[in-house]
mmCIF file of C-alpha atoms in Angstrom:
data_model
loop_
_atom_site.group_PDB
_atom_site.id
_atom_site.type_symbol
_atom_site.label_atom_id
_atom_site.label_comp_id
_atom_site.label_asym_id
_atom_site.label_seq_id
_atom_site.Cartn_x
_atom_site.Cartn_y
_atom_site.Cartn_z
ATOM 1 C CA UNK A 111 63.414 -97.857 62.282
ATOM 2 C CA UNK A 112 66.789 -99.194 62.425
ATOM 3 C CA UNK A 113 68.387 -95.817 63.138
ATOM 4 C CA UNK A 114 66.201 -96.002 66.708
ATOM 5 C CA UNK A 115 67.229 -99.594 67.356
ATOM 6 C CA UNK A 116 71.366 -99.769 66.384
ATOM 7 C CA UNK A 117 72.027 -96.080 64.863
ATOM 8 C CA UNK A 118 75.765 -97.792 64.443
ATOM 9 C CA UNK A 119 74.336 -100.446 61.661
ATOM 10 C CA UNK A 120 72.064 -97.653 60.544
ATOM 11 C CA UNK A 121 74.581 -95.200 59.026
ATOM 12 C CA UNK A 122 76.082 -97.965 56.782
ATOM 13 C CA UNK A 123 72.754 -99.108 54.985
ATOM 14 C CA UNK A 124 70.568 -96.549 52.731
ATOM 15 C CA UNK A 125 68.248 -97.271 49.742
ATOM 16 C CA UNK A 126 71.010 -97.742 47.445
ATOM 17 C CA UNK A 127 71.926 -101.431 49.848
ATOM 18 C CA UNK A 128 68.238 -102.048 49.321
ATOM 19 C CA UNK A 129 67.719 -104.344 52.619
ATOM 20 C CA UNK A 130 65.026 -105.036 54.796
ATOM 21 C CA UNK A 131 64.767 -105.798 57.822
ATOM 22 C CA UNK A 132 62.702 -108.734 59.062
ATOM 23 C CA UNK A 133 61.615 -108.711 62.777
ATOM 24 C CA UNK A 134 60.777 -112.451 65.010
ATOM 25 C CA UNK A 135 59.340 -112.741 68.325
ATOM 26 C CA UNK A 136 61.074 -115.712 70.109
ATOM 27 C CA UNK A 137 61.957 -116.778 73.776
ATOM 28 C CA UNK A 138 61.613 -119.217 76.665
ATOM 29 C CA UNK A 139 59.165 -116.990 79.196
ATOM 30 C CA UNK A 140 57.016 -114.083 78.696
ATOM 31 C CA UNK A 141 56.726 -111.619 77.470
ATOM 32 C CA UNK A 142 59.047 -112.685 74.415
ATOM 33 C CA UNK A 143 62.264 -111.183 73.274
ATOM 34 C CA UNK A 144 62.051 -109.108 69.684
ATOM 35 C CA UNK A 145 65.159 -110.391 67.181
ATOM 36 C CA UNK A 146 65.813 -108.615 63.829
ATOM 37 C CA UNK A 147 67.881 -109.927 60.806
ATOM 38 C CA UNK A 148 69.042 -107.751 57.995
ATOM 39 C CA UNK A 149 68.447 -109.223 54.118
ATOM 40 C CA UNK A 150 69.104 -107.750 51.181
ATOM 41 C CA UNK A 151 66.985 -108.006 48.060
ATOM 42 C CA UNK A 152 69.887 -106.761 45.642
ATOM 43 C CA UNK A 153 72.570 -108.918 44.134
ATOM 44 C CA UNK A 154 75.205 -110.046 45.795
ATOM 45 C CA UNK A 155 78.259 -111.871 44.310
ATOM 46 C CA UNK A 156 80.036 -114.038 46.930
ATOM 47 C CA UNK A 157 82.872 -114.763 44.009
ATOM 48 C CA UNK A 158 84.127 -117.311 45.975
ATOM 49 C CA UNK A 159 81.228 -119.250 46.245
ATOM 50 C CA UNK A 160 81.425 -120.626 42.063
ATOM 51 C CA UNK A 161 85.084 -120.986 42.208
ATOM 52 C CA UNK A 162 86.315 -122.294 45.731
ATOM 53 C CA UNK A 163 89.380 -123.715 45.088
ATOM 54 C CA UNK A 164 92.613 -123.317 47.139
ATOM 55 C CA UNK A 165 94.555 -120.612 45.073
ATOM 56 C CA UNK A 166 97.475 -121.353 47.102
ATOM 57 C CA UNK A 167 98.422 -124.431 45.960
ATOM 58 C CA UNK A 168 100.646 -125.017 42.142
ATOM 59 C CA UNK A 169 98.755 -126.010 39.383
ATOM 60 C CA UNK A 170 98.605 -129.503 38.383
ATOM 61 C CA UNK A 171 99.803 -130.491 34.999
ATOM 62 C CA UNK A 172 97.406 -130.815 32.116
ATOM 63 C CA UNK A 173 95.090 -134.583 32.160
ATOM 64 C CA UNK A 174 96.151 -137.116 29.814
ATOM 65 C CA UNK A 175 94.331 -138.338 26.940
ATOM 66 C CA UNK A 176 93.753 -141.385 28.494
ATOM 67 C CA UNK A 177 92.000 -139.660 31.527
ATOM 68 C CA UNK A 178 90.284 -137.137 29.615
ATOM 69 C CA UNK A 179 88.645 -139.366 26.646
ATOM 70 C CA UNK A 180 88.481 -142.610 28.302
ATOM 71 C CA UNK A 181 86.423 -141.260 31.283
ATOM 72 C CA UNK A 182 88.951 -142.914 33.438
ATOM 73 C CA UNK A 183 88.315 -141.523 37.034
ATOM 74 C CA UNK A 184 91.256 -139.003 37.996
ATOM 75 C CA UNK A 185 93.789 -140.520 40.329
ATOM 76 C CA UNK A 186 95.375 -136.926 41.103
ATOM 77 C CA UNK A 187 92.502 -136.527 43.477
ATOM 78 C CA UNK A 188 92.297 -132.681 45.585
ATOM 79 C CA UNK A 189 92.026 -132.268 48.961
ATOM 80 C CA UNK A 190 88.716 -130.223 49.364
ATOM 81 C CA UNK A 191 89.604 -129.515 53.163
ATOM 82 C CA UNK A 192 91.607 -126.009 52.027
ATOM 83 C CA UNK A 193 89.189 -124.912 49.408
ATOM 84 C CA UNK A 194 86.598 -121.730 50.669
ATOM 85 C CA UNK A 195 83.897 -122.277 53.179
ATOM 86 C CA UNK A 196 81.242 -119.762 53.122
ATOM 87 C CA UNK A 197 80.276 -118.482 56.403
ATOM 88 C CA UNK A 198 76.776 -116.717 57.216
ATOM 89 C CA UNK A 199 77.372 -114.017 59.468
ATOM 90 C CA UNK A 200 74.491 -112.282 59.533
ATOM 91 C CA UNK A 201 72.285 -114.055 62.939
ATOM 92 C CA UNK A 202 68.856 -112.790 64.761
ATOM 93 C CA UNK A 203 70.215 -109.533 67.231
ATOM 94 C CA UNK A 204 68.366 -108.645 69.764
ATOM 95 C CA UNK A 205 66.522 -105.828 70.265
ATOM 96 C CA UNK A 206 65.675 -105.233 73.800
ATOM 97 C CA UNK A 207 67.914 -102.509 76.565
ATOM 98 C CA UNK A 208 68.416 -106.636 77.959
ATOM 99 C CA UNK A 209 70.792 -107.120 75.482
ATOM 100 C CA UNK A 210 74.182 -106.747 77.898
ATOM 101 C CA UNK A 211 72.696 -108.930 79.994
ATOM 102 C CA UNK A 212 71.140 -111.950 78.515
ATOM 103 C CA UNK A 213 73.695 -112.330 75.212
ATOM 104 C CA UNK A 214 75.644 -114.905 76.627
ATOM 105 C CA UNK A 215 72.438 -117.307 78.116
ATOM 106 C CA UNK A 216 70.193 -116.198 74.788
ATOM 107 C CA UNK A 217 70.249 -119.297 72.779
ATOM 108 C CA UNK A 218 68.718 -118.127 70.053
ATOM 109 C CA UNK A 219 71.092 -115.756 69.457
ATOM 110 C CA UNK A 220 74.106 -118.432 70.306
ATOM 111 C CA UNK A 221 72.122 -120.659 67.862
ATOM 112 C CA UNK A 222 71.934 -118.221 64.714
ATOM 113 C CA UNK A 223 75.292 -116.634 65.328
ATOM 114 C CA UNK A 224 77.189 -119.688 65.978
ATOM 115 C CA UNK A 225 75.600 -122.582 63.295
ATOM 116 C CA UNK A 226 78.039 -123.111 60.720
ATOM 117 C CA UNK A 227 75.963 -124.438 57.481
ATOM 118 C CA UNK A 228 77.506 -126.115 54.633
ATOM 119 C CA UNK A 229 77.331 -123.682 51.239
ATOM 120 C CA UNK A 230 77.956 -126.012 48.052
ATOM 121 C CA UNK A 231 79.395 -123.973 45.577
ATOM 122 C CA UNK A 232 76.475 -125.545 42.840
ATOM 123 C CA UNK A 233 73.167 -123.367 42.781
ATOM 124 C CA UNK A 234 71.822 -127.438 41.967
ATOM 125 C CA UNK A 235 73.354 -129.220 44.720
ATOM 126 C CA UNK A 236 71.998 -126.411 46.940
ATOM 127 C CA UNK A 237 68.754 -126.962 45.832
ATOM 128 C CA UNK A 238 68.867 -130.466 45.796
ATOM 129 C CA UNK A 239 70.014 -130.503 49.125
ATOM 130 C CA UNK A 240 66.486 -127.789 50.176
ATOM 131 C CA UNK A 241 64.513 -130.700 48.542
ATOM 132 C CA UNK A 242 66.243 -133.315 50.687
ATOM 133 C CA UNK A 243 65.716 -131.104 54.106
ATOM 134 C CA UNK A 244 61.992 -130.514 53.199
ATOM 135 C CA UNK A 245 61.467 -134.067 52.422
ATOM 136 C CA UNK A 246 63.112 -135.674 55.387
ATOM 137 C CA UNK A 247 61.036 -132.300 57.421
ATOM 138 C CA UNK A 248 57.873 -133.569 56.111
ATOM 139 C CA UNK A 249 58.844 -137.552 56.567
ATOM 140 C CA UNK A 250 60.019 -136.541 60.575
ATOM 141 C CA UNK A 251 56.552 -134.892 61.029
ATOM 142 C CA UNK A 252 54.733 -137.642 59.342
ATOM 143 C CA UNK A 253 56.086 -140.020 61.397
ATOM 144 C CA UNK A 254 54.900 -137.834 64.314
ATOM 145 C CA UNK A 255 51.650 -137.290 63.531
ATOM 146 C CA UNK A 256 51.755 -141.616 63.019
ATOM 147 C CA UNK A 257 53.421 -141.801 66.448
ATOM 148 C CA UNK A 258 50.559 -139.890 68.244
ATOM 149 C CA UNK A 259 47.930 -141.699 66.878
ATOM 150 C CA UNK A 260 49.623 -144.897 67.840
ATOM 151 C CA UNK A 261 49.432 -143.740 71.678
ATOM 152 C CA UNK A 262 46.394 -142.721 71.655
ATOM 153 C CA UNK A 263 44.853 -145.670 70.333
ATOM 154 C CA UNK A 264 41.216 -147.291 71.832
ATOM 155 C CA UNK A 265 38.401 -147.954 70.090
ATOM 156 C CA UNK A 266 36.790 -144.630 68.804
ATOM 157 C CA UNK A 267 33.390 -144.200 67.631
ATOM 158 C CA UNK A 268 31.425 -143.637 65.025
ATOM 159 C CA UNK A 269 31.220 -140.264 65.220
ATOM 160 C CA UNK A 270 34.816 -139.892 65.656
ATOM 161 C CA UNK A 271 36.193 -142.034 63.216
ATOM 162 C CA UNK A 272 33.810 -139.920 60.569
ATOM 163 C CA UNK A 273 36.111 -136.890 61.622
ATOM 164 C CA UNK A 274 39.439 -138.559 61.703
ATOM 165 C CA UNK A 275 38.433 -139.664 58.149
ATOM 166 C CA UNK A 276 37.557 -135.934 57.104
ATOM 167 C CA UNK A 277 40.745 -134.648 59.399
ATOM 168 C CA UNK A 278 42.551 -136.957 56.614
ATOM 169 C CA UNK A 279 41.030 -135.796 53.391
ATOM 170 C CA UNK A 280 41.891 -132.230 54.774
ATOM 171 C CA UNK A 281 45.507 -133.096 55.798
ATOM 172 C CA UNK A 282 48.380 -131.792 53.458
ATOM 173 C CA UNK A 283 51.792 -130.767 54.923
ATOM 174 C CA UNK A 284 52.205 -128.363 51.686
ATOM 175 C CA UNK A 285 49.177 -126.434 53.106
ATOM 176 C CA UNK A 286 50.354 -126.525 56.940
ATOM 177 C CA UNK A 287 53.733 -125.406 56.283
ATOM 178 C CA UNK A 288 52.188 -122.383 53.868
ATOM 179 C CA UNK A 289 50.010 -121.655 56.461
ATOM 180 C CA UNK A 290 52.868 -120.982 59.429
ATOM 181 C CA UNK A 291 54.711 -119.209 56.731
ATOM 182 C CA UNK A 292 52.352 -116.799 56.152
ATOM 183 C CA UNK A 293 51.738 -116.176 60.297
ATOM 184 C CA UNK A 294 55.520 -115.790 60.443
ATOM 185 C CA UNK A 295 55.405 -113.166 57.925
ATOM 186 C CA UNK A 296 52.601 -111.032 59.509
#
């Protein structure tokens, strides 16, 4: 499929890079624009990624004992502004013969190309930092859902505050988030 939409990417995947190719419909008007995204589902070693130091700065000497035992915080502190920053270059392209035209106004391309993300070098951090972003996702929609209800507030009946009260049982954000996962995958 990819050889009919960019026969120039095409020639430097096979099976051996073993990617796919995930499609997205997205735009402002209708009908929507069609964006692709190449993954792969092979390992990939970013070596810089567990060891991002600056190699072009000397060596340090050797900790004391007194630093090293006494778990006396270092005072030779490193600049971390030099050391490797992982870049994603891999964005949603466009497939559509509007592609000429449109690539500079598109903002989900300028969005997905453009967004510089901060890669920690520690698979942990990284996923402590996924948990963080899902929490403070699920607190922001939360809040939302609290917000609406708070405009919309008059004195409901009976019949509607036994629904609100099921709508509530039913409501997990687990569930909802599964559920728009799965109709993005179809």
């Amino acid at each position: 499929m990819l050889r009919c939409i960019n026969p120039k990417e095409a020639h430097l995947l096979d099976f051996a890079a073993g990617v796919h190719i995930r499609f997205r419909l997205a735009g402002e008007k209708f009908p929507p624009n069609i964006y692709y995204k190449i993954f792969t589902y092979r390992p990939v070693t970013d070596i810089n990624s567990f060891a991002p130091r600056d190699y072009t700065v000397a060596c340090s000497a050797t900790l004391g004992a007194t630093v090293k035992n006494n778990k006396v915080e270092n005072p030779n502190t490193e600049d971390l502004s030099r050391w490797y920053q992982r870049e994603e270059n891999n964005g949603w392209r466009l497939v559509s013969d509007r592609i000429f035209t449109s690539a500079e106004t598109d903002s989900i391309l300028q969005d997905s190309n453009y967004e510089r993300k901060f890669f920690h070098y520690s698979r942990l951090q990284r996923q402590k930092d996924i948990d963080m972003k899902r929490k403070e996702k699920k607190r922001q929609w939360m809040a939302n859902m609290y917000k609406e209800g708070k405009e919309s507030e008059r004195e409901p009946t009976e019949n509607e505050m036994n629904e609100l009260i099921s709508w509530c049982d039913d409501l997990n954000f687990d569930s909802y988030v599964n559920n728009w996962l799965e109709l993005a995958q179809l």
